[in-house]
Amino acid sequence: MSVIKILPPQEARKIAAGEVIDRPAALIREFLDNAIDAGAANIDVNIEGGGGKKCEVADDGEGMSREDMELCFLPHATSKIQSLDDLNVSTTLGFRGEALAAAAAVARLEIISSRDGREAWRLTTELNRSADVEQGRRTRGTTVRALNLFDSIPARKKFLKRDGSEAALCRAAFIDKALVFPQINFRYSQDSSLKCFFPAVSSKKDRFAAAVLQAGEEVFLHEINVTGNGFSVAIVIGGPELYRSDRRMLFIFANGRRINDYALVQALVYGSQGFFPNGTYPVGAVYVDIDPSLADFNIHPAKREARFRDPGAIHHAISGGLRNYFHHYFVKQLRSGETPYENTELFEKGFTQGHGDREESVKEISYSPLYSRNPDPYFITSVPPPPDAASFASESAPDYTQARFAGRAFGLFILIECGQRLYIIDQHAAHERILYNRFLSGAIPKQELLAPIPFGTESEDEDRFLEAKRGELDRLGVEIKNDGKAWFIEALPADWRLGDSETVKEILELRNAGENMAERWAAALCCHQALRDGDYLDDSSALELGRQALSLPDPHCPHGRPVWTEISRDALFKAVKRV
């Protein structure tokens, strides 16, 4: 007897629906997509019981006729496409016609819609797929309501989280959509209480500030726009004063959808590397608008992923645009002694108060002392101008050749006296930056290995990267070859200190560095070779390191930490009451 059975259609639909609707937040996401596609100017979201009891989205967009209502909840019923080829030109958020069908398979679905505000129709579905359409009353637009999610599937319902957690996920899905469409008024209510209201604004930056940041933090927000072949990118990002200890406040959107794309997150991180404190990440969002023929959004049931025809070009646009912006505008302006911020009182508070009862999980807000006025009146971080900003140079800059070694502190800092100032130099950061500049100024010396390091790859993309970048890797001190079965590392930079597995990992991670591969490699190389905390230097070596550090055109280590800080003689005397 055959052991293979054909599932009944009703059970098959429930299982398939689970790929699209896995929790209440998925209902909110899908219903919002339909409302936005309908051209709504106002969208209201209401949930009860964490969304499991009720998920409702109401809009004032283009409604449906009775004929549309009778079809809309059926599997693959869609007004967006007619054939597979239409996916290459579709610009709508929804297109497969599975959202309402999936909702009807796992919940009681109610829809009321009107095209003109005079005639309205109400649809009610039951879990056995029966449906009833009758006349109703409504202004122009559509209200979609899903009730009692997973009541007919107890095995799936028991895996839902507590109501508070599910509600937080619904709110996050709501904010994701609000971030992308600032021209729409969005309201979000939970258990009959209004939680969020985002009135329509003119820019993504303004909407990001309203939806993500605390009041007053918008002064640190910037918007950057980059274009490429068949795509454009808008980047909304906070300055170095706003940073987090992880990447959870970085958002990636493509054609109106939030997607999970590690490579584009890496592009954002690489583009801002060196401008934020070590070990921290910026706050911001990347909005990619790409020709539909150059991307595939049909590879994930919930459209959380996308495949781009040329991901490298988008990666380069993001990282290059950020690096250019921070270097040529933001850093220069601050190094010139000016501040682009009017709210200096708020700036000096450092935003250490956190996010209150905000549910977004990351609450650490601080500022980078590299680019701010230090609130301690006696210790002032001074940053000399970059080499290409000679107009900002001070006429009274000290002659560092006259610097004098003044001592050591805490096994890490070198004290240098020069003129009327005392400089406190981080020997690790200083040595790291000096090595970094040296590595980037020419070919990195390499040494052949007595025994080559064999390693394998996990994808064809990694193989193509290694083959295409073999020459550039050679200039970076890494010599590799392939015998048709495996890769071998035959040479590495002189004094390379990492083990085999860590070395392979560092090399393969360069695949996401884009145009900044040399900078990324140099940063890793110098970090491992630089002086460590507690390493002892004799007085003459310490003085020479100090002079080189003070002469650096950019006095920050490759990870963003300051190489030195200073205190003037007058400030020190004032601090100890010797005025």
Coordinates of C-alpha atoms in Angstrom, one line a residue:
M1 CA 0.0 0.0 0.0
S2 CA 1.2 3.5 -0.7
V3 CA 2.5 5.5 2.2
I4 CA 2.2 8.8 0.3
K5 CA -1.1 10.6 0.8
I6 CA -2.6 13.8 -0.6
L7 CA -3.4 16.3 2.1
P8 CA -6.9 17.6 2.1
P9 CA -7.1 21.2 0.5
Q10 CA -8.1 22.8 3.8
E11 CA -5.1 21.4 5.7
A12 CA -2.7 22.2 2.9
R13 CA -3.9 25.8 2.9
K14 CA -3.3 26.1 6.6
I15 CA 0.2 24.7 6.3
A16 CA 1.0 27.0 3.3
A17 CA -0.4 30.0 5.2
G18 CA 2.1 29.4 8.0
E19 CA 4.9 30.4 5.6
V20 CA 3.3 33.9 5.2
I21 CA 1.4 34.4 8.5
D22 CA 3.5 33.1 11.4
R23 CA 2.4 35.6 14.0
P24 CA 0.2 38.7 14.4
A25 CA 3.0 41.0 13.2
A26 CA 2.9 39.2 9.8
L27 CA -0.8 40.1 9.5
I28 CA 0.0 43.8 10.2
R29 CA 2.8 43.7 7.6
E30 CA 0.7 42.2 4.9
F31 CA -2.4 44.4 5.6
L32 CA -0.2 47.5 5.6
D33 CA 1.3 46.5 2.2
N34 CA -2.2 46.3 0.7
A35 CA -3.2 49.7 2.2
I36 CA -0.1 51.4 0.9
D37 CA -0.6 49.8 -2.6
A38 CA -4.1 51.2 -2.6
G39 CA -2.8 54.7 -2.4
A40 CA -3.9 55.5 1.2
A41 CA -3.0 58.9 2.7
N42 CA -4.2 57.8 6.2
I43 CA -3.7 54.4 7.8
D44 CA -4.9 53.2 11.2
V45 CA -3.7 50.1 12.9
N46 CA -5.5 48.5 15.8
I47 CA -4.6 45.4 17.7
E48 CA -6.0 43.6 20.8
G49 CA -4.6 40.8 22.9
G50 CA -1.1 41.2 21.3
G51 CA -2.7 40.9 17.9
G52 CA -3.9 37.3 18.4
K53 CA -7.4 38.5 19.4
K54 CA -7.6 41.2 16.7
C55 CA -5.4 42.7 14.0
E56 CA -7.1 45.6 12.1
V57 CA -5.8 47.9 9.4
A58 CA -8.0 50.7 8.0
D59 CA -7.1 53.0 5.1
D60 CA -8.6 55.7 2.9
G61 CA -7.2 54.3 -0.3
E62 CA -8.8 52.8 -3.4
G63 CA -11.5 50.4 -2.2
M64 CA -13.0 47.3 -3.8
S65 CA -16.1 46.5 -5.7
R66 CA -18.4 43.6 -4.8
E67 CA -16.8 41.6 -7.6
D68 CA -13.4 42.2 -6.1
M69 CA -14.6 41.3 -2.6
E70 CA -15.8 38.0 -3.8
L71 CA -12.4 37.1 -5.2
C72 CA -9.9 38.9 -2.9
F73 CA -9.5 36.2 -0.2
L74 CA -9.0 33.3 -2.7
P75 CA -5.5 31.8 -3.1
H76 CA -3.4 33.8 -5.6
A77 CA -6.1 36.3 -6.3
T78 CA -4.2 39.5 -7.2
S79 CA -4.6 42.8 -9.2
K80 CA -0.8 43.3 -9.3
I81 CA 0.4 40.8 -11.9
Q82 CA -0.9 38.5 -14.6
S83 CA 2.2 36.5 -15.5
L84 CA 5.7 35.7 -14.2
D85 CA 7.1 38.4 -16.5
D86 CA 5.2 41.1 -14.7
L87 CA 7.5 40.6 -11.6
N88 CA 10.2 42.4 -13.6
V89 CA 8.2 45.6 -13.7
S90 CA 6.1 45.4 -10.6
T91 CA 6.6 48.3 -8.2
T92 CA 3.9 47.3 -5.6
L93 CA 4.6 45.8 -2.2
G94 CA 2.3 42.9 -2.7
F95 CA 2.0 40.9 -5.8
R96 CA 1.4 37.2 -5.3
G97 CA -2.1 37.4 -3.9
E98 CA -1.4 35.2 -0.9
A99 CA -1.8 37.7 2.0
L100 CA -5.6 37.7 2.4
A101 CA -5.9 34.0 1.5
A102 CA -3.3 33.1 4.1
A103 CA -5.1 35.2 6.7
A104 CA -8.4 33.6 5.9
A105 CA -6.8 30.1 6.4
V106 CA -5.7 30.8 9.9
A107 CA -8.2 33.4 11.3
R108 CA -11.7 34.8 10.9
L109 CA -11.4 37.5 8.3
E110 CA -13.7 40.5 8.0
I111 CA -13.3 43.1 5.2
I112 CA -15.5 46.2 4.5
S113 CA -14.6 48.3 1.5
S114 CA -16.0 51.2 -0.6
R115 CA -14.7 52.7 -3.8
D116 CA -16.6 55.9 -3.6
G117 CA -17.9 56.3 -0.1
R118 CA -21.5 55.7 -1.2
E119 CA -21.7 52.0 -1.8
A120 CA -19.8 49.6 0.5
W121 CA -19.5 45.8 0.8
R122 CA -18.8 43.6 3.8
L123 CA -17.0 40.2 3.5
T124 CA -16.8 37.7 6.3
T125 CA -14.9 34.4 6.0
E126 CA -15.0 31.4 8.3
L127 CA -12.2 28.9 8.8
N128 CA -14.0 26.3 6.7
R129 CA -13.4 28.8 3.7
S130 CA -17.1 29.8 3.5
A131 CA -17.7 33.5 2.7
D132 CA -20.5 35.9 2.8
V133 CA -20.7 39.2 1.0
E134 CA -23.4 41.8 2.0
Q135 CA -23.9 45.5 1.8
G136 CA -22.2 47.7 4.5
R137 CA -21.5 51.3 5.3
R138 CA -18.1 53.0 5.0
T139 CA -16.3 56.0 3.7
R140 CA -13.9 55.5 0.8
G141 CA -11.2 52.9 1.5
T142 CA -10.9 49.5 3.2
T143 CA -10.8 48.0 6.7
V144 CA -9.3 44.5 7.1
R145 CA -9.8 42.7 10.4
A146 CA -8.4 39.3 11.4
L147 CA -9.9 37.7 14.5
N148 CA -8.8 34.8 16.8
L149 CA -5.6 34.0 15.0
F150 CA -4.6 30.2 15.1
D151 CA -7.7 29.2 17.1
S152 CA -8.1 26.3 14.7
I153 CA -4.4 25.4 14.9
P154 CA -3.6 25.0 18.6
A155 CA -0.2 23.5 17.9
R156 CA 0.9 26.8 16.2
K157 CA -0.9 29.1 18.7
K158 CA 1.0 27.7 21.7
F159 CA 4.3 29.0 20.2
L160 CA 3.1 32.6 20.2
K161 CA 4.8 34.7 22.8
R162 CA 3.0 36.6 25.6
D163 CA 0.7 39.4 24.5
G164 CA 3.2 42.2 25.4
S165 CA 5.9 40.6 23.2
E166 CA 3.6 40.0 20.3
A167 CA 2.4 43.5 20.5
A168 CA 5.9 44.8 20.4
L169 CA 6.5 42.9 17.2
C170 CA 3.3 44.3 15.7
R171 CA 4.5 47.8 16.6
A172 CA 7.9 47.1 15.1
A173 CA 6.2 46.0 11.8
F174 CA 4.1 49.2 11.9
I175 CA 7.2 51.4 12.4
D176 CA 9.1 49.6 9.6
K177 CA 6.4 50.7 7.1
A178 CA 6.1 54.2 8.6
L179 CA 9.8 54.7 8.1
V180 CA 9.6 54.1 4.4
F181 CA 6.5 56.2 3.6
P182 CA 6.8 59.5 5.4
Q183 CA 4.1 61.1 3.2
I184 CA 1.4 58.9 4.9
N185 CA -0.3 59.6 8.2
F186 CA 0.1 56.5 10.4
R187 CA -1.7 55.7 13.7
Y188 CA -1.2 52.7 15.9
S189 CA -3.5 51.7 18.8
Q190 CA -3.2 48.8 21.2
D191 CA -6.2 47.7 23.3
S192 CA -8.1 50.9 22.4
S193 CA -5.2 53.1 23.5
L194 CA -3.3 55.3 20.9
K195 CA 0.4 54.4 21.1
C196 CA 1.9 56.0 18.1
F197 CA 0.9 58.8 15.7
F198 CA 3.2 59.8 12.9
P199 CA 1.8 62.8 10.9
A200 CA 2.9 63.1 7.3
V201 CA 6.2 64.8 6.8
S202 CA 8.3 65.7 3.7
S203 CA 11.4 63.6 4.3
K204 CA 12.6 60.2 5.4
K205 CA 14.9 61.9 7.9
D206 CA 12.0 63.7 9.6
R207 CA 10.0 60.4 9.8
F208 CA 13.1 58.5 11.1
A209 CA 13.6 61.1 13.9
A210 CA 9.9 60.9 14.9
A211 CA 9.7 57.1 14.9
V212 CA 13.1 56.1 16.3
L213 CA 14.8 59.0 18.1
Q214 CA 14.2 60.9 21.3
A215 CA 13.0 64.5 21.1
G216 CA 16.0 66.8 20.4
E217 CA 18.2 64.1 18.9
E218 CA 17.2 65.0 15.4
V219 CA 19.9 67.7 15.3
F220 CA 22.4 64.8 15.0
L221 CA 20.7 63.3 12.0
H222 CA 21.9 63.5 8.4
E223 CA 20.6 62.4 5.0
I224 CA 22.8 61.3 2.1
N225 CA 21.7 60.4 -1.4
V226 CA 23.7 58.3 -3.9
T227 CA 22.8 57.1 -7.3
G228 CA 24.0 54.2 -9.4
N229 CA 23.2 52.2 -12.5
G230 CA 19.5 51.4 -12.2
F231 CA 19.2 52.3 -8.5
S232 CA 19.4 55.1 -6.0
V233 CA 20.1 55.0 -2.3
A234 CA 19.0 57.4 0.5
I235 CA 20.9 57.0 3.8
V236 CA 19.6 58.5 7.0
I237 CA 22.3 58.3 9.7
G238 CA 23.1 59.8 13.0
G239 CA 26.4 61.5 13.6
P240 CA 29.1 60.1 16.0
E241 CA 27.1 61.5 19.0
L242 CA 24.5 58.7 18.5
Y243 CA 25.8 55.2 18.7
R244 CA 24.9 51.8 20.0
S245 CA 26.8 48.7 21.2
D246 CA 25.2 46.5 18.6
R247 CA 23.6 46.7 15.1
R248 CA 19.9 46.5 16.1
M249 CA 19.2 50.1 15.3
L250 CA 20.3 49.7 11.6
F251 CA 17.5 49.3 9.1
I252 CA 17.8 48.2 5.5
F253 CA 14.9 48.8 3.1
A254 CA 14.6 47.9 -0.6
N255 CA 11.7 49.1 -2.7
G256 CA 9.6 49.8 0.4
R257 CA 10.3 46.6 2.2
R258 CA 12.5 46.0 5.2
I259 CA 14.9 43.2 4.3
N260 CA 17.5 41.1 6.1
D261 CA 20.8 41.8 4.2
Y262 CA 24.0 41.3 6.1
A263 CA 26.1 42.7 3.3
L264 CA 24.3 46.0 3.1
V265 CA 24.5 46.3 6.9
Q266 CA 28.2 45.7 6.6
A267 CA 28.4 48.4 3.9
L268 CA 26.8 50.9 6.3
V269 CA 29.3 49.9 9.1
Y270 CA 32.3 50.0 6.8
G271 CA 31.3 53.4 5.4
S272 CA 31.2 54.9 8.9
Q273 CA 34.2 53.0 10.3
G274 CA 36.7 55.3 11.9
F275 CA 34.2 58.0 12.7
F276 CA 32.5 56.3 15.7
P277 CA 34.0 55.1 18.9
N278 CA 35.6 51.6 18.8
G279 CA 33.2 48.7 19.2
T280 CA 30.1 50.9 18.6
Y281 CA 27.7 51.2 15.6
P282 CA 25.7 54.1 14.2
V283 CA 22.0 54.6 14.2
G284 CA 20.4 54.9 10.8
A285 CA 18.6 53.4 7.8
V286 CA 19.4 52.6 4.2
Y287 CA 16.7 53.0 1.6
V288 CA 17.4 51.3 -1.7
D289 CA 15.1 52.1 -4.7
I290 CA 16.0 49.8 -7.5
D291 CA 14.7 48.9 -10.9
P292 CA 12.5 45.7 -10.3
S293 CA 14.3 43.9 -13.2
L294 CA 17.5 44.2 -11.2
A295 CA 16.2 42.5 -8.0
D296 CA 14.2 39.5 -7.0
F297 CA 11.9 39.9 -4.0
N298 CA 10.2 36.5 -4.6
I299 CA 12.8 34.3 -2.8
H300 CA 11.2 34.5 0.6
P301 CA 7.5 33.9 1.5
A302 CA 7.3 37.0 3.6
K303 CA 9.6 39.0 1.3
R304 CA 12.1 39.5 4.0
E305 CA 15.0 38.9 1.7
A306 CA 16.0 40.1 -1.8
R307 CA 18.5 39.0 -4.4
F308 CA 20.3 41.8 -6.3
R309 CA 21.8 41.4 -9.8
D310 CA 24.8 43.6 -8.8
P311 CA 25.0 43.7 -5.0
G312 CA 28.6 45.0 -5.1
A313 CA 27.5 48.2 -6.8
I314 CA 25.0 48.9 -4.1
H315 CA 27.5 48.0 -1.4
H316 CA 30.0 50.4 -2.9
A317 CA 27.4 53.2 -3.2
I318 CA 26.5 52.9 0.5
S319 CA 30.0 52.6 2.0
G320 CA 31.6 55.1 -0.4
G321 CA 28.8 57.7 0.0
L322 CA 29.0 57.5 3.8
R323 CA 32.8 57.7 3.9
N324 CA 32.9 60.6 1.5
Y325 CA 30.2 62.5 3.5
F326 CA 31.7 62.0 6.9
H327 CA 35.2 62.9 5.7
H328 CA 34.6 65.8 3.5
Y329 CA 31.8 67.6 5.4
F330 CA 31.2 66.5 8.9
V331 CA 34.8 66.0 10.2
K332 CA 36.2 69.0 8.4
Q333 CA 33.5 71.3 9.9
L334 CA 34.1 70.1 13.4
R335 CA 37.9 70.2 13.1
S336 CA 37.6 73.8 12.0
G337 CA 36.4 74.6 15.5
E338 CA 32.8 75.1 14.4
T339 CA 29.7 73.1 15.3
P340 CA 26.8 72.4 13.0
Y341 CA 24.5 72.1 15.9
E342 CA 22.5 74.9 17.4
N343 CA 21.3 73.0 20.4
T344 CA 24.6 73.0 22.2
E345 CA 23.1 72.5 25.7
L346 CA 21.4 69.3 24.6
F347 CA 24.6 68.3 22.8
E348 CA 26.7 68.6 25.9
K349 CA 24.3 66.5 27.9
G350 CA 25.5 63.5 25.9
F351 CA 22.1 61.9 25.7
T352 CA 22.8 59.5 28.5
Q353 CA 19.2 59.5 29.7
G354 CA 18.2 56.6 27.5
H355 CA 14.9 55.9 25.7
G356 CA 12.6 55.7 28.7
D357 CA 10.0 53.0 28.3
R358 CA 10.6 52.7 24.6
E359 CA 10.3 49.0 23.5
E360 CA 13.0 48.9 20.9
S361 CA 15.4 47.1 23.3
V362 CA 18.6 49.2 22.8
K363 CA 18.6 52.0 25.3
E364 CA 22.3 53.2 25.4
I365 CA 22.6 56.7 23.9
S366 CA 25.8 58.6 24.3
Y367 CA 28.2 60.8 22.4
S368 CA 31.7 60.5 21.0
P369 CA 34.2 62.7 22.8
L370 CA 36.3 62.8 19.6
Y371 CA 34.0 65.3 18.0
S372 CA 32.4 67.1 20.9
R373 CA 33.1 69.9 23.2
N374 CA 34.1 68.1 26.4
P375 CA 31.8 69.0 29.4
D376 CA 34.8 69.0 31.8
P377 CA 35.9 72.8 31.5
Y378 CA 39.6 72.0 32.2
F379 CA 40.2 69.2 29.7
I380 CA 39.6 70.0 26.1
T381 CA 40.0 67.5 23.3
S382 CA 41.8 69.3 20.4
V383 CA 41.8 67.9 16.9
P384 CA 44.1 69.3 14.2
P385 CA 42.8 69.7 10.7
P386 CA 43.3 67.0 8.0
P387 CA 46.0 67.5 5.4
D388 CA 43.6 68.6 2.7
A389 CA 42.1 71.4 4.9
A390 CA 45.1 73.7 5.2
S391 CA 42.8 76.7 5.4
F392 CA 41.8 75.5 8.8
A393 CA 45.3 75.3 10.1
S394 CA 46.2 77.3 13.2
E395 CA 49.0 79.9 12.7
S396 CA 50.1 79.3 16.3
A397 CA 50.4 75.5 16.0
P398 CA 53.1 74.2 18.3
D399 CA 56.5 73.0 17.0
Y400 CA 56.3 69.3 17.9
T401 CA 60.1 68.9 17.3
Q402 CA 60.5 70.8 20.5
A403 CA 58.4 68.3 22.4
R404 CA 59.7 66.9 25.7
F405 CA 59.0 63.5 27.3
A406 CA 57.2 64.1 30.6
G407 CA 56.4 60.6 31.8
R408 CA 54.0 57.7 31.6
A409 CA 50.6 56.9 33.1
F410 CA 48.7 53.7 33.8
G411 CA 50.8 51.6 31.6
L412 CA 49.2 53.0 28.5
F413 CA 49.6 56.7 28.2
I414 CA 52.7 58.7 27.2
L415 CA 52.9 62.3 28.6
I416 CA 54.5 64.9 26.3
E417 CA 55.1 68.5 27.1
C418 CA 55.2 71.0 24.3
G419 CA 55.0 74.7 24.6
Q420 CA 52.2 75.6 27.0
R421 CA 50.4 72.3 26.6
L422 CA 50.5 68.8 28.1
Y423 CA 49.6 66.0 25.6
I424 CA 48.3 62.6 26.9
I425 CA 48.9 60.1 24.2
D426 CA 47.4 56.6 23.9
Q427 CA 50.4 54.6 22.8
H428 CA 48.4 51.7 21.3
A429 CA 46.1 54.0 19.3
A430 CA 49.0 56.1 18.2
H431 CA 51.1 53.2 17.1
E432 CA 48.0 51.7 15.4
R433 CA 47.4 54.8 13.4
I434 CA 51.1 55.3 12.4
L435 CA 51.2 51.7 11.1
Y436 CA 47.9 52.1 9.3
N437 CA 49.1 55.1 7.4
R438 CA 52.3 53.3 6.6
F439 CA 50.5 50.2 5.3
L440 CA 48.3 52.3 3.0
S441 CA 51.1 54.3 1.6
G442 CA 52.7 51.4 -0.3
A443 CA 52.9 47.6 -0.8
I444 CA 52.8 45.7 2.5
P445 CA 55.9 43.5 3.0
K446 CA 55.1 39.8 3.0
Q447 CA 56.8 36.6 4.1
E448 CA 56.4 33.2 2.6
L449 CA 55.1 30.5 4.8
L450 CA 57.1 27.3 5.4
A451 CA 53.8 25.3 5.2
P452 CA 51.0 26.8 3.2
I453 CA 47.6 27.1 4.9
P454 CA 44.9 25.1 3.1
F455 CA 41.3 26.2 3.4
G456 CA 37.9 25.7 1.7
T457 CA 35.1 28.0 0.7
E458 CA 31.4 27.7 1.4
S459 CA 30.0 29.3 -1.8
E460 CA 30.8 30.1 -5.4
D461 CA 30.7 33.8 -4.4
E462 CA 33.7 33.3 -2.2
D463 CA 35.6 31.5 -4.9
R464 CA 34.9 34.3 -7.4
F465 CA 35.9 36.9 -4.9
L466 CA 39.3 35.2 -4.2
E467 CA 40.0 34.7 -7.9
A468 CA 39.1 38.3 -8.8
K469 CA 41.0 39.9 -5.9
R470 CA 44.1 37.7 -6.0
G471 CA 46.2 40.6 -7.4
E472 CA 44.9 43.1 -4.8
L473 CA 45.4 40.6 -2.0
D474 CA 49.0 40.2 -3.2
R475 CA 49.6 43.9 -2.8
L476 CA 48.2 43.6 0.7
G477 CA 50.8 41.0 1.6
V478 CA 48.6 37.9 1.0
E479 CA 49.5 35.4 -1.6
I480 CA 47.0 32.7 -2.4
K481 CA 46.6 29.9 -5.0
N482 CA 44.1 27.3 -6.0
D483 CA 44.9 23.8 -7.1
G484 CA 41.4 23.1 -8.4
K485 CA 40.4 21.4 -5.1
A486 CA 41.3 23.8 -2.4
W487 CA 42.8 27.2 -1.7
F488 CA 46.2 27.7 -0.1
I489 CA 47.7 30.7 1.6
E490 CA 51.4 30.8 0.7
A491 CA 52.4 34.2 2.1
L492 CA 51.2 36.7 4.7
P493 CA 52.3 40.1 5.8
A494 CA 55.5 40.2 7.9
D495 CA 54.8 39.8 11.6
W496 CA 51.3 38.4 11.0
R497 CA 50.1 37.1 14.4
L498 CA 46.7 35.4 13.9
G499 CA 46.1 31.7 13.8
D500 CA 45.1 29.8 10.7
S501 CA 41.3 29.8 11.1
E502 CA 41.3 33.5 12.2
T503 CA 43.5 34.4 9.2
V504 CA 41.1 32.7 6.7
K505 CA 38.1 34.4 8.4
E506 CA 39.8 37.8 8.1
I507 CA 40.5 37.3 4.4
L508 CA 37.0 36.0 3.5
E509 CA 35.4 38.9 5.4
L510 CA 37.1 41.3 3.0
R511 CA 34.5 40.2 0.5
N512 CA 32.0 42.6 2.1
A513 CA 34.5 45.5 2.3
G514 CA 33.8 46.7 -1.3
E515 CA 36.2 49.5 -2.4
N516 CA 37.5 49.8 1.1
M517 CA 39.3 46.5 1.1
A518 CA 42.8 47.9 1.6
E519 CA 41.6 50.1 4.5
R520 CA 39.8 47.2 6.2
W521 CA 42.9 44.9 5.8
A522 CA 45.2 47.6 7.1
A523 CA 43.0 48.2 10.1
A524 CA 43.1 44.5 11.0
L525 CA 46.8 44.3 10.4
C526 CA 47.9 47.3 12.4
C527 CA 45.6 46.4 15.3
H528 CA 47.4 43.1 15.8
Q529 CA 50.9 44.6 15.4
A530 CA 50.6 47.8 17.4
L531 CA 51.9 48.2 20.9
R532 CA 49.7 46.8 23.6
D533 CA 48.5 48.2 27.0
G534 CA 51.4 47.7 29.3
D535 CA 54.1 47.4 26.7
Y536 CA 57.2 49.4 27.9
L537 CA 59.0 51.9 25.7
D538 CA 62.3 53.6 26.8
D539 CA 62.2 57.4 27.1
S540 CA 63.7 58.1 23.7
S541 CA 61.3 55.7 21.9
A542 CA 58.3 57.1 23.8
L543 CA 59.3 60.6 22.8
E544 CA 59.7 59.7 19.1
L545 CA 56.3 57.9 19.1
G546 CA 54.8 61.0 20.8
R547 CA 56.2 63.3 18.2
Q548 CA 54.9 61.2 15.3
A549 CA 51.5 60.9 17.0
L550 CA 51.2 64.7 17.4
S551 CA 52.1 65.2 13.7
L552 CA 49.4 62.8 12.4
P553 CA 47.1 64.5 9.9
D554 CA 44.2 62.5 11.4
P555 CA 44.7 61.8 15.1
H556 CA 42.4 58.9 15.5
C557 CA 43.0 55.2 15.3
P558 CA 41.4 53.3 12.4
H559 CA 38.5 52.4 14.8
G560 CA 37.7 55.9 15.7
R561 CA 39.4 56.4 19.1
P562 CA 41.4 59.6 19.7
V563 CA 45.1 59.2 19.6
W564 CA 45.7 62.0 22.1
T565 CA 44.1 64.6 24.2
E566 CA 45.6 67.8 25.6
I567 CA 45.4 70.2 28.6
S568 CA 46.7 73.7 28.5
R569 CA 49.0 75.1 31.2
D570 CA 46.4 77.8 32.1
A571 CA 43.6 75.2 32.3
L572 CA 45.7 73.0 34.6
F573 CA 46.7 75.9 36.9
K574 CA 43.0 76.9 37.1
A575 CA 42.0 73.4 38.0
V576 CA 44.4 73.4 41.0
K577 CA 43.6 77.0 42.0
R578 CA 47.0 78.4 41.0
V579 CA 45.6 81.4 39.0

